[in-house]
Amino acid sequence: MRFWVMKSEPDVFSIDDLKREKKTGWDSVRNYQARNSMRDDMQVGDLVLYYHSNAEPSGVAGVAKVVGPAIADPTQFDRKSDYYDEASKKDAPTWLMVTVGFVEKFASVIPLEALKAEKALAGMPLIQKGQRLSVMPLSKEHFVKVLSMAGAKTSVS
DNA sequence: GCCAACGTTGGC
DNA sequence: GCCAACGTTGGC
């Protein structure tokens, strides 16, 4: 199993929204690298750190899980969507999404600042300067470290 | 709201 | 294929 960070603006879709809805299609990703991660490397059962961006504070808000494989993102075919992609073909969709399920909301958000200050997380892709991917991998060790910082209930075997 | 970082587009 | 212009992300 692999471990991931997935980012969402809480004004758009927060960990509380995920908790209420139980699961959601991770649509609207329009970055090839993030798409390729979902298509090639994500598997059902993988665990996800749920990151709030453009938030107060920005940071890891909880844990989610990949519960459905990469399928066509319907927003690319929806003319009314901001994410409509005229060039994408139904039989060969450009953009994909996985389905993500709620696992746990942390007692408090682990702010980006705290992640950067933690020596054991050096090298974690999320905290590298200039990274803007909405879906990115991290190591099991880093994942477990963030769980312990959060006092999380989730455990990794 | 500012602006640095960086991906994408398009002229050549 | 280069690279300037432009758009987006996201911390602050």
mmCIF file of C-alpha atoms (C1' of nucleotides) in Angstrom:
data_model
loop_
_atom_site.group_PDB
_atom_site.id
_atom_site.type_symbol
_atom_site.label_atom_id
_atom_site.label_comp_id
_atom_site.label_asym_id
_atom_site.label_seq_id
_atom_site.Cartn_x
_atom_site.Cartn_y
_atom_site.Cartn_z
ATOM 1 C CA MET A 1 0.000 0.000 0.000
ATOM 2 C CA ARG A 2 1.039 3.538 -0.699
ATOM 3 C CA PHE A 3 0.527 6.825 1.102
ATOM 4 C CA TRP A 4 -0.579 10.146 -0.321
ATOM 5 C CA VAL A 5 -1.318 13.757 0.421
ATOM 6 C CA MET A 6 -4.406 15.204 -1.239
ATOM 7 C CA LYS A 7 -5.147 18.887 -1.053
ATOM 8 C CA SER A 8 -8.447 20.647 -0.966
ATOM 9 C CA GLU A 9 -9.518 24.162 -0.096
ATOM 10 C CA PRO A 10 -11.821 23.790 2.899
ATOM 11 C CA ASP A 11 -14.099 26.509 1.486
ATOM 12 C CA VAL A 12 -14.662 24.171 -1.456
ATOM 13 C CA PHE A 13 -14.605 20.745 0.197
ATOM 14 C CA SER A 14 -13.327 20.263 3.738
ATOM 15 C CA ILE A 15 -12.679 17.233 5.914
ATOM 16 C CA ASP A 16 -16.056 17.981 7.539
ATOM 17 C CA ASP A 17 -17.736 17.778 4.144
ATOM 18 C CA LEU A 18 -16.040 14.436 3.561
ATOM 19 C CA LYS A 19 -17.114 13.205 6.976
ATOM 20 C CA ARG A 20 -20.715 14.153 6.260
ATOM 21 C CA GLU A 21 -20.773 12.664 2.762
ATOM 22 C CA LYS A 22 -18.687 9.588 3.728
ATOM 23 C CA LYS A 23 -16.997 9.546 0.324
ATOM 24 C CA THR A 24 -16.495 11.738 -2.710
ATOM 25 C CA GLY A 25 -15.200 11.631 -6.269
ATOM 26 C CA TRP A 26 -11.909 13.538 -6.312
ATOM 27 C CA ASP A 27 -12.830 15.478 -9.422
ATOM 28 C CA SER A 28 -11.505 18.641 -11.064
ATOM 29 C CA VAL A 29 -7.827 17.669 -10.992
ATOM 30 C CA ARG A 30 -6.312 19.301 -14.074
ATOM 31 C CA ASN A 31 -2.649 18.541 -13.651
ATOM 32 C CA TYR A 32 -1.004 15.730 -15.583
ATOM 33 C CA GLN A 33 1.360 14.642 -12.849
ATOM 34 C CA ALA A 34 -1.449 14.399 -10.316
ATOM 35 C CA ARG A 35 -3.610 12.562 -12.849
ATOM 36 C CA ASN A 36 -0.814 10.103 -13.552
ATOM 37 C CA SER A 37 -0.430 9.404 -9.851
ATOM 38 C CA MET A 38 -4.122 8.588 -9.614
ATOM 39 C CA ARG A 39 -4.072 6.482 -12.770
ATOM 40 C CA ASP A 40 -0.821 4.596 -12.315
ATOM 41 C CA ASP A 41 0.094 4.473 -8.667
ATOM 42 C CA MET A 42 -3.001 4.762 -6.511
ATOM 43 C CA GLN A 43 -4.786 1.669 -5.389
ATOM 44 C CA VAL A 44 -7.969 1.089 -3.469
ATOM 45 C CA GLY A 45 -6.986 0.872 0.189
ATOM 46 C CA ASP A 46 -4.190 3.445 0.015
ATOM 47 C CA LEU A 47 -4.247 5.951 2.871
ATOM 48 C CA VAL A 48 -4.363 9.707 2.367
ATOM 49 C CA LEU A 49 -3.466 12.736 4.465
ATOM 50 C CA TYR A 50 -6.245 15.250 3.896
ATOM 51 C CA TYR A 51 -4.636 18.657 3.534
ATOM 52 C CA HIS A 52 -6.452 21.976 3.779
ATOM 53 C CA SER A 53 -4.885 24.616 1.540
ATOM 54 C CA ASN A 54 -5.708 28.325 1.534
ATOM 55 C CA ALA A 55 -6.969 27.789 5.042
ATOM 56 C CA GLU A 56 -6.521 29.198 8.518
ATOM 57 C CA PRO A 57 -4.308 27.475 9.249
ATOM 58 C CA SER A 58 -3.272 25.487 6.202
ATOM 59 C CA GLY A 59 -2.297 21.974 7.196
ATOM 60 C CA VAL A 60 -3.249 18.346 7.545
ATOM 61 C CA ALA A 61 -6.816 18.042 8.791
ATOM 62 C CA GLY A 62 -7.330 14.299 8.853
ATOM 63 C CA VAL A 63 -7.076 10.967 7.126
ATOM 64 C CA ALA A 64 -8.914 9.595 4.107
ATOM 65 C CA LYS A 65 -8.682 6.430 2.095
ATOM 66 C CA VAL A 66 -8.847 5.540 -1.575
ATOM 67 C CA VAL A 67 -12.092 3.582 -1.933
ATOM 68 C CA GLY A 68 -12.612 3.638 -5.690
ATOM 69 C CA PRO A 69 -10.246 3.332 -8.672
ATOM 70 C CA ALA A 70 -9.430 6.012 -11.231
ATOM 71 C CA ILE A 71 -12.354 6.585 -13.581
ATOM 72 C CA ALA A 72 -13.309 9.374 -15.983
ATOM 73 C CA ASP A 73 -13.870 12.692 -14.218
ATOM 74 C CA PRO A 74 -17.419 13.701 -15.243
ATOM 75 C CA THR A 75 -16.740 17.432 -14.894
ATOM 76 C CA GLN A 76 -14.635 17.378 -18.077
ATOM 77 C CA PHE A 77 -17.765 16.572 -20.132
ATOM 78 C CA ASP A 78 -20.058 19.020 -18.336
ATOM 79 C CA ARG A 79 -20.378 22.181 -20.402
ATOM 80 C CA LYS A 80 -21.598 24.062 -17.361
ATOM 81 C CA SER A 81 -18.603 23.118 -15.248
ATOM 82 C CA ASP A 82 -15.612 25.378 -14.745
ATOM 83 C CA TYR A 83 -13.597 22.253 -15.455
ATOM 84 C CA TYR A 84 -15.208 21.479 -18.808
ATOM 85 C CA ASP A 85 -12.597 20.313 -21.316
ATOM 86 C CA GLU A 86 -13.755 20.618 -24.880
ATOM 87 C CA ALA A 87 -10.832 18.572 -26.167
ATOM 88 C CA SER A 88 -11.501 15.514 -24.037
ATOM 89 C CA LYS A 89 -13.152 12.533 -25.733
ATOM 90 C CA LYS A 90 -15.689 10.285 -24.028
ATOM 91 C CA ASP A 91 -13.922 7.150 -25.219
ATOM 92 C CA ALA A 92 -10.522 8.463 -24.171
ATOM 93 C CA PRO A 93 -11.025 10.855 -21.276
ATOM 94 C CA THR A 94 -8.134 13.152 -20.492
ATOM 95 C CA TRP A 95 -8.937 13.571 -16.815
ATOM 96 C CA LEU A 96 -9.497 10.975 -14.148
ATOM 97 C CA MET A 97 -10.630 10.869 -10.566
ATOM 98 C CA VAL A 98 -10.469 8.368 -7.741
ATOM 99 C CA THR A 99 -13.062 8.034 -5.021
ATOM 100 C CA VAL A 100 -11.946 8.997 -1.537
ATOM 101 C CA GLY A 101 -13.606 7.903 1.714
ATOM 102 C CA PHE A 102 -13.570 9.494 5.157
ATOM 103 C CA VAL A 103 -11.402 7.846 7.803
ATOM 104 C CA GLU A 104 -10.681 10.349 10.563
ATOM 105 C CA LYS A 105 -10.702 14.029 11.396
ATOM 106 C CA PHE A 106 -7.812 15.110 13.598
ATOM 107 C CA ALA A 107 -8.552 16.813 16.920
ATOM 108 C CA SER A 108 -6.760 19.826 15.452
ATOM 109 C CA VAL A 109 -5.154 20.662 12.133
ATOM 110 C CA ILE A 110 -1.413 20.025 11.964
ATOM 111 C CA PRO A 111 -0.228 23.302 10.483
ATOM 112 C CA LEU A 112 2.225 23.431 7.625
ATOM 113 C CA GLU A 113 4.604 25.295 9.919
ATOM 114 C CA ALA A 114 4.666 22.343 12.334
ATOM 115 C CA LEU A 115 5.372 19.922 9.495
ATOM 116 C CA LYS A 116 8.267 22.074 8.330
ATOM 117 C CA ALA A 117 9.652 22.277 11.867
ATOM 118 C CA GLU A 118 9.686 18.511 12.333
ATOM 119 C CA LYS A 119 13.104 17.100 11.487
ATOM 120 C CA ALA A 120 11.736 13.632 10.862
ATOM 121 C CA LEU A 121 9.676 15.001 7.969
ATOM 122 C CA ALA A 122 12.599 16.542 6.072
ATOM 123 C CA GLY A 123 12.271 15.551 2.433
ATOM 124 C CA MET A 124 8.526 15.076 2.543
ATOM 125 C CA PRO A 125 7.261 16.346 -0.840
ATOM 126 C CA LEU A 126 4.454 18.408 0.683
ATOM 127 C CA ILE A 127 6.825 20.763 2.468
ATOM 128 C CA GLN A 128 9.228 21.348 -0.402
ATOM 129 C CA LYS A 129 9.341 24.901 -1.685
ATOM 130 C CA GLY A 130 7.091 25.611 -4.603
ATOM 131 C CA GLN A 131 5.251 22.319 -4.689
ATOM 132 C CA ARG A 132 1.732 22.811 -5.954
ATOM 133 C CA LEU A 133 0.499 19.333 -6.765
ATOM 134 C CA SER A 134 -2.945 18.507 -5.485
ATOM 135 C CA VAL A 135 -2.057 14.822 -5.259
ATOM 136 C CA MET A 136 1.394 13.756 -4.144
ATOM 137 C CA PRO A 137 3.042 10.734 -2.573
ATOM 138 C CA LEU A 138 4.785 10.473 0.754
ATOM 139 C CA SER A 139 6.672 7.678 2.492
ATOM 140 C CA LYS A 140 5.133 5.373 5.057
ATOM 141 C CA GLU A 141 7.563 6.745 7.639
ATOM 142 C CA HIS A 142 6.446 10.317 7.014
ATOM 143 C CA PHE A 143 2.807 9.284 7.015
ATOM 144 C CA VAL A 144 3.154 7.509 10.360
ATOM 145 C CA LYS A 145 5.031 10.482 11.791
ATOM 146 C CA VAL A 146 2.219 12.856 10.907
ATOM 147 C CA LEU A 147 -0.290 10.459 12.486
ATOM 148 C CA SER A 148 1.706 10.485 15.693
ATOM 149 C CA MET A 149 1.975 14.296 15.694
ATOM 150 C CA ALA A 150 -1.809 14.430 15.391
ATOM 151 C CA GLY A 151 -2.480 11.840 18.055
ATOM 152 C CA ALA A 152 -4.462 10.031 15.384
ATOM 153 C CA LYS A 153 -6.647 7.002 15.974
ATOM 154 C CA THR A 154 -5.714 5.587 12.581
ATOM 155 C CA SER A 155 -2.885 3.094 12.676
ATOM 156 C CA VAL A 156 -0.791 1.559 9.945
ATOM 157 C CA SER A 157 0.179 -2.081 10.098
ATOM 158 C "C1'" DG B 1 -4.576 41.066 -1.948
ATOM 159 C "C1'" DC B 2 0.288 40.254 -2.990
ATOM 160 C "C1'" DC B 3 3.566 37.698 -5.119
ATOM 161 C "C1'" DA B 4 6.782 33.617 -5.828
ATOM 162 C "C1'" DA B 5 6.756 29.365 -8.051
ATOM 163 C "C1'" DC B 6 5.884 26.874 -11.819
ATOM 164 C "C1'" DG B 7 2.908 24.599 -15.488
ATOM 165 C "C1'" DT B 8 0.958 25.615 -20.002
ATOM 166 C "C1'" DT B 9 0.412 27.990 -24.293
ATOM 167 C "C1'" DG B 10 1.662 29.779 -28.493
ATOM 168 C "C1'" DG B 11 4.599 32.667 -31.644
ATOM 169 C "C1'" DC B 12 8.521 32.104 -34.050
ATOM 170 C "C1'" DG C 1 12.271 23.268 -29.755
ATOM 171 C "C1'" DC C 2 12.959 27.707 -27.393
ATOM 172 C "C1'" DC C 3 11.202 30.876 -24.395
ATOM 173 C "C1'" DA C 4 8.223 34.890 -23.163
ATOM 174 C "C1'" DA C 5 3.726 35.656 -21.709
ATOM 175 C "C1'" DC C 6 0.171 34.199 -19.148
ATOM 176 C "C1'" DG C 7 -2.647 31.665 -15.762
ATOM 177 C "C1'" DT C 8 -2.993 29.169 -11.477
ATOM 178 C "C1'" DT C 9 -1.723 27.737 -6.896
ATOM 179 C "C1'" DG C 10 -1.239 28.637 -2.386
ATOM 180 C "C1'" DG C 11 1.404 30.696 1.612
ATOM 181 C "C1'" DC C 12 1.392 34.726 3.877
#
